[in-house]
CSV table of C-alpha atoms and ligand atoms in Angstrom, one decimal:
chain,number,residue,atom,x,y,z
A,1,MET,CA,0.1,0.0,0.0
A,2,LEU,CA,1.4,3.3,-1.0
A,3,GLU,CA,1.6,6.0,1.8
A,4,THR,CA,0.1,9.1,0.5
A,5,ALA,CA,-0.4,12.6,2.6
A,6,LYS,CA,-2.5,12.5,5.4
A,7,ARG,CA,-4.9,14.9,3.9
A,8,MET,CA,-5.7,12.4,1.2
A,9,ARG,CA,-7.8,10.6,4.0
A,10,GLN,CA,-9.7,13.8,4.7
A,11,LEU,CA,-11.1,13.9,1.0
A,12,GLY,CA,-14.6,13.3,0.6
A,13,THR,CA,-16.6,12.8,-2.2
A,14,GLU,CA,-20.0,13.5,-4.3
A,15,THR,CA,-21.8,10.5,-3.9
A,16,ALA,CA,-24.3,11.7,-7.0
A,17,PHE,CA,-21.4,10.1,-9.1
A,18,ASP,CA,-21.6,7.0,-7.4
A,19,VAL,CA,-25.5,6.8,-7.9
A,20,LEU,CA,-25.1,7.7,-11.6
A,21,ALA,CA,-22.5,4.9,-12.0
A,22,ARG,CA,-24.7,2.1,-10.3
A,23,ALA,CA,-27.7,3.5,-12.3
A,24,GLN,CA,-25.9,3.4,-15.6
A,25,GLU,CA,-24.6,-0.2,-14.8
A,26,LEU,CA,-28.1,-1.4,-13.8
A,27,SER,CA,-29.2,0.1,-17.3
A,28,THR,CA,-26.5,-1.8,-19.0
A,29,GLN,CA,-27.9,-5.1,-17.1
A,30,GLY,CA,-31.5,-4.3,-19.0
A,31,ARG,CA,-32.9,-2.7,-16.3
A,32,ASP,CA,-35.4,0.5,-16.8
A,33,ILE,CA,-33.8,2.9,-14.7
A,34,ILE,CA,-35.2,6.6,-14.2
A,35,ASN,CA,-32.8,9.0,-13.2
A,36,LEU,CA,-33.9,11.6,-10.7
A,37,GLY,CA,-30.4,11.3,-9.0
A,38,ILE,CA,-28.3,13.6,-11.3
A,39,GLY,CA,-28.0,17.4,-11.0
A,40,GLN,CA,-27.6,18.4,-14.7
A,41,PRO,CA,-30.4,19.9,-16.8
A,42,ASP,CA,-31.8,17.3,-19.3
A,43,PHE,CA,-31.4,19.9,-21.8
A,44,LYS,CA,-29.1,20.2,-24.7
A,45,THR,CA,-26.7,23.3,-25.2
A,46,ALA,CA,-28.6,26.0,-27.5
A,47,GLU,CA,-27.2,25.6,-31.1
A,48,HIS,CA,-25.7,29.1,-31.1
A,49,ILE,CA,-23.5,28.4,-28.1
A,50,VAL,CA,-22.3,24.8,-30.0
A,51,GLU,CA,-21.9,26.9,-33.2
A,52,ALA,CA,-19.6,29.4,-31.5
A,53,ALA,CA,-17.4,26.6,-30.4
A,54,VAL,CA,-17.1,24.8,-33.5
A,55,LYS,CA,-16.4,28.3,-35.4
A,56,ALA,CA,-13.5,28.9,-32.9
A,57,PHE,CA,-12.1,25.4,-33.4
A,58,ARG,CA,-12.3,26.2,-37.2
A,59,ASP,CA,-10.6,29.8,-36.8
A,60,GLY,CA,-7.8,27.9,-35.2
A,61,HIS,CA,-8.1,28.9,-31.5
A,62,HIS,CA,-6.2,25.9,-30.4
A,63,GLY,CA,-3.5,27.3,-28.1
A,64,TYR,CA,-3.4,28.5,-24.5
A,65,THR,CA,-5.1,31.4,-23.7
A,66,PRO,CA,-4.5,33.9,-20.9
A,67,ALA,CA,-4.8,32.2,-17.6
A,68,PRO,CA,-7.7,34.0,-16.4
A,69,GLY,CA,-9.5,33.6,-19.6
A,70,ILE,CA,-9.9,35.6,-22.8
A,71,ILE,CA,-10.5,39.3,-22.1
A,72,SER,CA,-13.6,39.4,-24.3
A,73,LEU,CA,-15.2,36.7,-22.4
A,74,ARG,CA,-14.1,38.4,-19.1
A,75,LYS,CA,-15.8,41.5,-20.4
A,76,SER,CA,-19.0,39.9,-21.4
A,77,ILE,CA,-19.3,38.2,-17.8
A,78,SER,CA,-18.7,41.6,-16.3
A,79,GLU,CA,-21.6,42.9,-18.6
A,80,ASP,CA,-23.7,39.8,-17.5
A,81,ILE,CA,-23.2,40.7,-14.0
A,82,PHE,CA,-24.5,44.0,-14.5
A,83,ARG,CA,-27.6,43.0,-16.0
A,84,HIS,CA,-28.8,40.4,-13.5
A,85,ARG,CA,-27.2,41.8,-10.4
A,86,GLY,CA,-26.8,45.4,-11.1
A,87,VAL,CA,-23.1,45.7,-10.0
A,88,ASP,CA,-20.2,47.2,-12.0
A,89,VAL,CA,-17.6,44.7,-11.9
A,90,ASP,CA,-13.6,45.2,-13.3
A,91,PRO,CA,-13.2,42.5,-15.7
A,92,GLU,CA,-9.7,42.0,-14.4
A,93,ARG,CA,-11.1,40.8,-10.9
A,94,ILE,CA,-13.0,37.8,-13.2
A,95,VAL,CA,-11.1,34.6,-13.2
A,96,VAL,CA,-12.5,32.0,-15.9
A,97,VAL,CA,-12.1,28.4,-14.7
A,98,PRO,CA,-13.3,24.9,-15.7
A,99,GLY,CA,-16.5,24.6,-13.8
A,100,GLY,CA,-18.2,26.0,-10.7
A,101,LYS,CA,-16.2,23.7,-8.6
A,102,VAL,CA,-12.8,25.0,-9.3
A,103,THR,CA,-13.5,28.4,-7.8
A,104,MET,CA,-14.9,26.4,-4.9
A,105,PHE,CA,-11.5,24.6,-4.4
A,106,PHE,CA,-9.3,27.7,-4.8
A,107,ALA,CA,-11.3,29.5,-2.4
A,108,ILE,CA,-11.3,26.9,0.1
A,109,LEU,CA,-7.5,26.3,-0.2
A,110,MET,CA,-6.6,30.0,0.0
A,111,PHE,CA,-8.3,30.1,3.4
A,112,GLY,CA,-8.3,26.6,4.8
A,113,GLU,CA,-5.5,25.5,7.1
A,114,GLU,CA,-4.9,23.9,10.4
A,115,GLY,CA,-6.4,26.0,12.9
A,116,SER,CA,-8.6,28.0,10.7
A,117,GLU,CA,-12.4,27.2,10.8
A,118,ILE,CA,-14.7,27.7,7.7
A,119,LEU,CA,-18.6,27.8,7.9
A,120,TYR,CA,-20.7,25.7,5.2
A,121,PRO,CA,-24.5,24.7,4.6
A,122,ASN,CA,-25.4,21.4,5.8
A,123,PRO,CA,-27.0,19.7,3.9
A,124,GLY,CA,-25.1,21.3,1.3
A,125,PHE,CA,-23.1,20.8,-1.9
A,126,PRO,CA,-20.9,17.8,-0.4
A,127,ILE,CA,-17.7,19.2,-2.0
A,128,TYR,CA,-17.5,22.2,0.5
A,129,GLU,CA,-17.1,19.9,3.6
A,130,SER,CA,-14.7,17.5,1.7
A,131,VAL,CA,-12.3,20.2,0.5
A,132,ILE,CA,-12.5,22.1,4.0
A,133,LYS,CA,-11.4,19.1,5.7
A,134,PHE,CA,-8.7,18.2,3.1
A,135,THR,CA,-7.1,21.8,3.9
A,136,GLY,CA,-6.9,20.5,7.6
A,137,ALA,CA,-9.3,23.3,8.6
A,138,LYS,CA,-12.2,22.9,11.0
A,139,ALA,CA,-15.7,22.4,8.9
A,140,VAL,CA,-18.1,23.9,11.0
A,141,PRO,CA,-21.5,23.3,9.6
A,142,ILE,CA,-24.5,25.8,9.3
A,143,LYS,CA,-27.9,24.2,10.1
A,144,LEU,CA,-30.6,24.9,7.3
A,145,PHE,CA,-34.2,24.9,8.5
A,146,GLU,CA,-36.9,23.0,6.6
A,147,ASN,CA,-39.5,25.5,8.4
A,148,GLU,CA,-37.6,28.5,7.0
A,149,GLY,CA,-37.8,26.9,3.4
A,150,PHE,CA,-34.2,25.4,3.9
A,151,SER,CA,-32.5,29.2,4.7
A,152,PHE,CA,-30.4,29.3,7.5
A,153,ASP,CA,-31.4,31.2,10.5
A,154,VAL,CA,-29.2,34.4,10.7
A,155,GLY,CA,-28.7,34.1,14.8
A,156,SER,CA,-27.3,30.5,14.4
A,157,VAL,CA,-24.7,31.4,11.8
A,158,LEU,CA,-23.4,34.2,13.8
A,159,GLU,CA,-23.1,32.1,16.9
A,160,LYS,CA,-20.9,29.8,14.8
A,161,ILE,CA,-18.4,32.5,13.9
A,162,THR,CA,-15.0,32.7,16.1
A,163,LYS,CA,-11.8,34.5,15.7
A,164,ARG,CA,-10.6,31.5,13.6
A,165,THR,CA,-13.4,31.6,11.3
A,166,LYS,CA,-11.9,32.6,7.8
A,167,LEU,CA,-14.5,31.8,5.3
A,168,LEU,CA,-18.4,31.6,5.2
A,169,ILE,CA,-19.8,29.7,2.4
A,170,ILE,CA,-23.4,30.7,1.3
A,171,ASN,CA,-25.3,28.8,-1.4
A,172,SER,CA,-28.5,30.4,-2.5
A,173,PRO,CA,-30.5,29.0,-4.2
A,174,ALA,CA,-29.2,26.0,-2.9
A,175,ASN,CA,-28.6,22.4,-3.6
A,176,PRO,CA,-29.5,19.8,-2.4
A,177,THR,CA,-32.8,21.6,-0.9
A,178,GLY,CA,-33.8,24.1,-3.6
A,179,GLY,CA,-34.3,26.7,-0.8
A,180,ALA,CA,-33.4,30.4,-1.3
A,181,VAL,CA,-32.3,32.7,1.4
A,182,PRO,CA,-34.6,36.0,1.6
A,183,LYS,CA,-33.4,39.0,1.3
A,184,SER,CA,-34.2,40.4,4.7
A,185,TYR,CA,-32.0,37.5,6.0
A,186,ILE,CA,-29.0,38.4,3.9
A,187,ASP,CA,-29.3,41.9,4.9
A,188,GLN,CA,-29.4,41.1,8.6
A,189,LEU,CA,-26.2,38.7,8.0
A,190,VAL,CA,-24.3,41.4,5.9
A,191,GLU,CA,-25.0,44.1,8.7
A,192,ALA,CA,-23.4,41.6,11.4
A,193,LEU,CA,-20.4,40.8,9.1
A,194,VAL,CA,-19.8,44.4,8.7
A,195,ASN,CA,-20.3,45.4,12.0
A,196,ASP,CA,-19.2,42.6,13.9
A,197,TYR,CA,-17.0,40.2,12.2
A,198,PRO,CA,-14.8,42.1,9.6
A,199,TRP,CA,-12.3,39.4,9.4
A,200,VAL,CA,-14.5,37.1,7.7
A,201,THR,CA,-14.6,36.6,3.8
A,202,VAL,CA,-17.7,35.0,2.1
A,203,LEU,CA,-17.7,32.9,-0.9
A,204,SER,CA,-21.2,33.0,-2.4
A,205,ASP,CA,-22.1,30.1,-4.4
A,206,GLU,CA,-24.6,31.5,-7.0
A,207,ILE,CA,-24.6,28.9,-9.5
A,208,TYR,CA,-28.4,28.6,-9.3
A,209,SER,CA,-29.0,32.4,-9.2
A,210,ARG,CA,-31.0,32.4,-12.9
A,211,ILE,CA,-33.1,29.4,-11.8
A,212,THR,CA,-35.8,30.7,-9.6
A,213,TYR,CA,-39.4,30.7,-9.0
A,214,ASP,CA,-42.7,32.3,-8.4
A,215,ASP,CA,-41.6,35.8,-6.9
A,216,HIS,CA,-38.3,34.8,-5.5
A,217,GLN,CA,-36.0,37.5,-6.6
A,218,HIS,CA,-32.3,36.7,-6.5
A,219,VAL,CA,-30.2,38.7,-4.1
A,220,SER,CA,-26.6,38.6,-4.6
A,221,LEU,CA,-24.0,39.1,-1.9
A,222,LEU,CA,-21.9,41.0,-4.5
A,223,SER,CA,-24.5,43.7,-4.4
A,224,TYR,CA,-23.8,45.0,-1.1
A,225,PRO,CA,-21.1,47.7,-1.2
A,226,GLU,CA,-20.4,47.6,2.2
A,227,LEU,CA,-19.1,43.9,1.7
A,228,GLU,CA,-16.7,45.2,-1.0
A,229,GLY,CA,-13.4,43.4,-0.8
A,230,ARG,CA,-14.7,40.5,1.1
A,231,VAL,CA,-17.1,38.4,-1.3
A,232,ILE,CA,-16.0,36.0,-3.9
A,233,LEU,CA,-19.0,35.2,-6.2
A,234,LEU,CA,-19.3,31.7,-7.8
A,235,ASP,CA,-21.0,31.4,-10.8
A,236,GLY,CA,-20.9,29.5,-14.0
A,237,PHE,CA,-22.5,28.2,-17.0
A,238,SER,CA,-23.2,24.6,-16.3
A,239,LYS,CA,-26.8,24.9,-14.9
A,240,THR,CA,-28.2,28.2,-16.5
A,241,HIS,CA,-27.0,27.3,-20.1
A,242,ALA,CA,-26.9,23.5,-19.8
A,243,MET,CA,-23.4,23.0,-20.2
A,244,THR,CA,-22.2,20.9,-17.5
A,245,GLY,CA,-20.1,18.6,-19.8
A,246,TRP,CA,-18.1,21.8,-21.1
A,247,ARG,CA,-16.6,22.9,-17.9
A,248,LEU,CA,-17.0,26.4,-17.7
A,249,GLY,CA,-17.3,28.9,-14.8
A,250,TYR,CA,-16.0,31.8,-13.1
A,251,ALA,CA,-15.5,33.8,-10.0
A,252,VAL,CA,-15.4,37.6,-9.2
A,253,TRP,CA,-12.5,37.9,-6.9
A,254,PRO,CA,-11.8,40.7,-4.4
A,255,GLU,CA,-9.0,42.8,-6.0
A,256,SER,CA,-6.6,41.5,-3.0
A,257,LEU,CA,-7.3,37.9,-4.1
A,258,VAL,CA,-7.3,37.9,-7.8
A,259,ASN,CA,-3.6,37.5,-8.4
A,260,GLY,CA,-3.7,34.4,-5.9
A,261,ALA,CA,-6.7,33.1,-7.7
A,262,ILE,CA,-4.6,33.4,-11.4
A,263,ARG,CA,-1.6,31.6,-9.6
A,264,LEU,CA,-3.8,29.1,-8.5
A,265,ALA,CA,-5.0,28.7,-12.0
A,266,ILE,CA,-1.6,28.6,-13.5
A,267,ASN,CA,-0.5,25.8,-11.2
A,268,CYS,CA,-3.6,23.9,-11.8
A,269,HIS,CA,-5.0,23.9,-15.3
A,270,SER,CA,-3.2,27.0,-17.1
A,271,CYS,CA,-6.5,27.9,-18.7
A,272,VAL,CA,-10.1,26.7,-20.1
A,273,ASN,CA,-10.1,25.4,-23.4
A,274,ALA,CA,-9.9,28.2,-26.0
A,275,ALA,CA,-13.2,27.2,-27.9
A,276,THR,CA,-15.2,26.7,-24.8
A,277,GLN,CA,-14.4,30.1,-23.9
A,278,PHE,CA,-16.0,31.5,-27.3
A,279,ALA,CA,-18.7,29.1,-26.5
A,280,GLY,CA,-19.4,31.2,-23.3
A,281,ILE,CA,-19.4,34.5,-25.1
A,282,ALA,CA,-22.3,33.3,-27.0
A,283,ALA,CA,-24.2,32.0,-24.3
A,284,LEU,CA,-24.1,35.4,-22.5
A,285,ASN,CA,-24.4,37.7,-25.6
A,286,GLY,CA,-26.7,35.4,-27.7
A,287,PRO,CA,-30.4,35.1,-27.2
A,288,GLN,CA,-31.7,33.8,-23.9
A,289,ASN,CA,-35.0,32.2,-24.8
A,290,SER,CA,-33.4,28.7,-24.3
A,291,VAL,CA,-32.6,29.6,-20.6
A,292,ALA,CA,-36.2,31.3,-20.0
A,293,ASN,CA,-37.9,28.2,-21.7
A,294,MET,CA,-35.7,25.5,-19.5
A,295,VAL,CA,-36.8,27.6,-16.2
A,296,SER,CA,-40.6,27.6,-17.2
A,297,GLU,CA,-40.1,23.9,-18.1
A,298,PHE,CA,-38.5,23.3,-14.6
A,299,ASP,CA,-41.4,25.3,-13.2
A,300,ARG,CA,-44.0,23.2,-14.2
A,301,ARG,CA,-42.2,19.9,-13.3
A,302,ARG,CA,-41.4,21.5,-9.9
A,303,LYS,CA,-45.3,21.7,-9.0
A,304,LEU,CA,-45.8,18.2,-10.3
A,305,ILE,CA,-43.1,16.9,-8.2
A,306,VAL,CA,-43.9,18.4,-5.0
A,307,GLU,CA,-47.8,17.7,-5.3
A,308,GLY,CA,-46.8,14.0,-6.1
A,309,LEU,CA,-44.2,13.9,-3.3
A,310,ASN,CA,-46.6,15.4,-0.7
A,311,LYS,CA,-49.3,12.5,-1.8
A,312,LEU,CA,-46.7,9.6,-0.8
A,313,PRO,CA,-47.0,7.9,2.7
A,314,GLY,CA,-44.6,9.2,5.0
A,315,PHE,CA,-43.3,12.2,2.8
A,316,ARG,CA,-43.8,15.7,3.2
A,317,CYS,CA,-42.1,18.1,0.9
A,318,ILE,CA,-41.8,22.2,0.9
A,319,THR,CA,-41.8,23.8,-2.5
A,320,PRO,CA,-38.5,24.9,-3.6
A,321,SER,CA,-37.9,28.5,-4.6
A,322,GLY,CA,-34.9,27.8,-6.9
A,323,ALA,CA,-32.5,25.1,-8.7
A,324,PHE,CA,-34.2,22.2,-9.8
A,325,TYR,CA,-34.2,19.9,-6.7
A,326,ALA,CA,-37.2,18.8,-4.5
A,327,PHE,CA,-36.0,17.5,-1.0
A,328,PRO,CA,-38.9,15.8,0.8
A,329,ASN,CA,-38.8,15.0,4.6
A,330,ILE,CA,-39.2,11.2,4.7
A,331,THR,CA,-39.0,10.7,8.5
A,332,ALA,CA,-42.5,9.2,8.6
A,333,THR,CA,-41.4,6.3,6.5
A,334,GLY,CA,-39.6,4.9,9.1
A,335,ILE,CA,-36.7,4.3,6.6
A,336,SER,CA,-33.1,5.8,6.8
A,337,SER,CA,-32.2,8.2,3.7
A,338,LYS,CA,-29.5,5.9,2.7
A,339,ASN,CA,-31.8,2.9,2.8
A,340,LEU,CA,-34.5,4.4,0.9
A,341,GLN,CA,-32.3,5.6,-1.8
A,342,ASP,CA,-30.7,2.1,-2.1
A,343,ARG,CA,-34.0,0.3,-2.4
A,344,LEU,CA,-35.6,2.8,-4.7
A,345,LEU,CA,-32.8,2.3,-7.0
A,346,GLU,CA,-32.3,-1.6,-6.6
A,347,GLU,CA,-35.9,-2.5,-6.3
A,348,ALA,CA,-37.9,0.3,-7.9
A,349,GLY,CA,-35.5,1.5,-10.6
A,350,VAL,CA,-35.6,5.2,-9.4
A,351,ALA,CA,-31.9,6.9,-8.9
A,352,THR,CA,-32.5,9.7,-6.2
A,353,ILE,CA,-29.5,10.9,-3.6
A,354,ALA,CA,-30.0,10.4,0.1
A,355,GLY,CA,-30.0,13.5,2.1
A,356,THR,CA,-26.9,12.2,4.0
A,357,SER,CA,-24.8,12.6,0.6
A,358,PHE,CA,-25.0,16.2,1.4
A,359,GLY,CA,-24.1,16.1,5.1
A,360,VAL,CA,-25.0,14.3,8.5
A,361,LEU,CA,-27.8,16.9,8.8
A,362,GLY,CA,-29.4,15.6,5.6
A,363,GLU,CA,-30.7,12.4,7.4
A,364,GLY,CA,-34.3,12.0,7.1
A,365,TYR,CA,-34.4,13.5,3.6
A,366,LEU,CA,-34.1,12.2,0.0
A,367,ARG,CA,-33.1,14.8,-3.2
A,368,PHE,CA,-35.0,14.3,-6.1
A,369,SER,CA,-34.0,16.2,-9.3
A,370,TYR,CA,-36.6,17.2,-11.5
A,371,ALA,CA,-33.9,17.7,-14.4
A,372,SER,CA,-36.1,15.1,-16.2
A,373,SER,CA,-39.5,14.7,-18.3
A,374,ALA,CA,-42.6,15.1,-16.6
A,375,GLU,CA,-43.3,11.6,-17.9
A,376,ASN,CA,-40.2,10.4,-15.8
A,377,ILE,CA,-41.5,12.3,-13.0
A,378,VAL,CA,-44.7,10.6,-13.1
A,379,ALA,CA,-43.6,7.1,-13.4
A,380,ALA,CA,-41.1,7.5,-11.0
A,381,LEU,CA,-43.5,8.8,-8.1
A,382,ALA,CA,-45.7,5.9,-9.0
A,383,ARG,CA,-42.8,3.3,-8.6
A,384,THR,CA,-41.9,5.0,-5.3
A,385,LEU,CA,-45.5,4.5,-4.0
A,386,ASN,CA,-45.5,1.0,-5.0
A,387,LEU,CA,-42.4,0.4,-3.1
A,388,LEU,CA,-43.6,2.1,-0.2
A,389,GLU,CA,-47.1,0.2,-0.2
A,390,THR,CA,-45.4,-3.2,-0.9
A,391,ARG,CA,-43.4,-2.4,2.2
A,392,LYS,CA,-46.2,-1.8,4.3
A,393,HIS,CA,-47.9,-5.0,3.2
A,394,THR,CA,-45.0,-7.2,4.2
B,1,PLP,N1,-22.2,24.7,-6.8
B,1,PLP,C1,-23.4,24.1,-6.4
B,1,PLP,C2,-24.3,24.4,-5.5
B,1,PLP,C3,-23.5,22.8,-7.2
B,1,PLP,O1,-24.8,22.3,-7.0
B,1,PLP,C4,-22.5,22.4,-8.3
B,1,PLP,C5,-23.0,21.3,-9.1
B,1,PLP,O2,-23.9,20.4,-9.0
B,1,PLP,C6,-21.7,23.4,-8.5
B,1,PLP,C7,-21.3,24.5,-7.7
B,1,PLP,C8,-20.6,22.5,-9.5
B,1,PLP,O3,-20.7,23.3,-10.7
B,1,PLP,P1,-20.0,22.7,-11.7
B,1,PLP,O4,-20.6,21.5,-12.6
B,1,PLP,O5,-20.0,23.9,-12.9
B,1,PLP,O6,-18.5,22.6,-11.4
């Protein structure tokens, strides 16, 4: 057995990829699997975006680009941030990276070390906790409350902050809950950070900011001038533009951190694939109807799945305000999250993700991604009902 650095033992994973692999294995064996596990839009990338990449390849964009990204993409991102968040950002503060995850990795590496503490949402995207522990920092969970629409409660965030807290991770709208933090809570949090905790930097993961429903208005942490110099904005193209496989994301870094981020990029991946960056420009500057159509289709499915989940015995599901996940409470079924995930996949052919894949506070919940057709959703709900009823009678 080769002995790697101790930190390798701290590295977690994203079990959604394990479920995906198992679902694919079962499919290859001829089983009919409905996949509500994976967190990616079931839409194709819009044609004009694909064409821009093809053109870039044909035009000979085959070499390295500047590490933080080609300037025309960074300018387009800056304009897009102004359009959607009303904030003027110097393109020099923008670093283009291969996917949203890379910003997360860099930000946590910058602040995480033995003796430091990083606050992160739990249940939350599993990579936060994994990378925090990898750096040797203490991972301090922020509890999200179902009866608050899976928002945090401001008081319970603030009471976790100590002199050792270096970074606070916020994700709204959120994976896995679909919850979105109300503006009044963000206002209160910002006020406290400014007045009482000036040493804390915020990583705001806003990758689902364009996927919101009803009257929820996305509030960006970047739009608070009083937090200037302390917010790292994480966003990307994976979800909004249905580009998960392209690997394209970006961050706005505070001026004092941007050179560190570029250095990490140079040490890690040099730059993002050149043609993909041209696709990114087309995604931001081209027609937006594919985004609008996708979100309205998600909205239709959201209503369908929430209604269906609430009819299942032992299930209780609040209506999510954003992203494309429903996160029902399943405690009344008497089955643990992981057990129900496994039984649904193996016995009913429905892939979902156990709440515990998103942290210990996810016990009692199951994540259903509704990035799948309405027909699949209806069939998956029927299969789940069948499994629960059969269990009652056996
Ligand atoms: N942040 C959150 C909250 C996510 O759910 C995801 C992906 O599921 C990411 C970041 C990473 O996105 P990407 O695929 O662009 O790396």
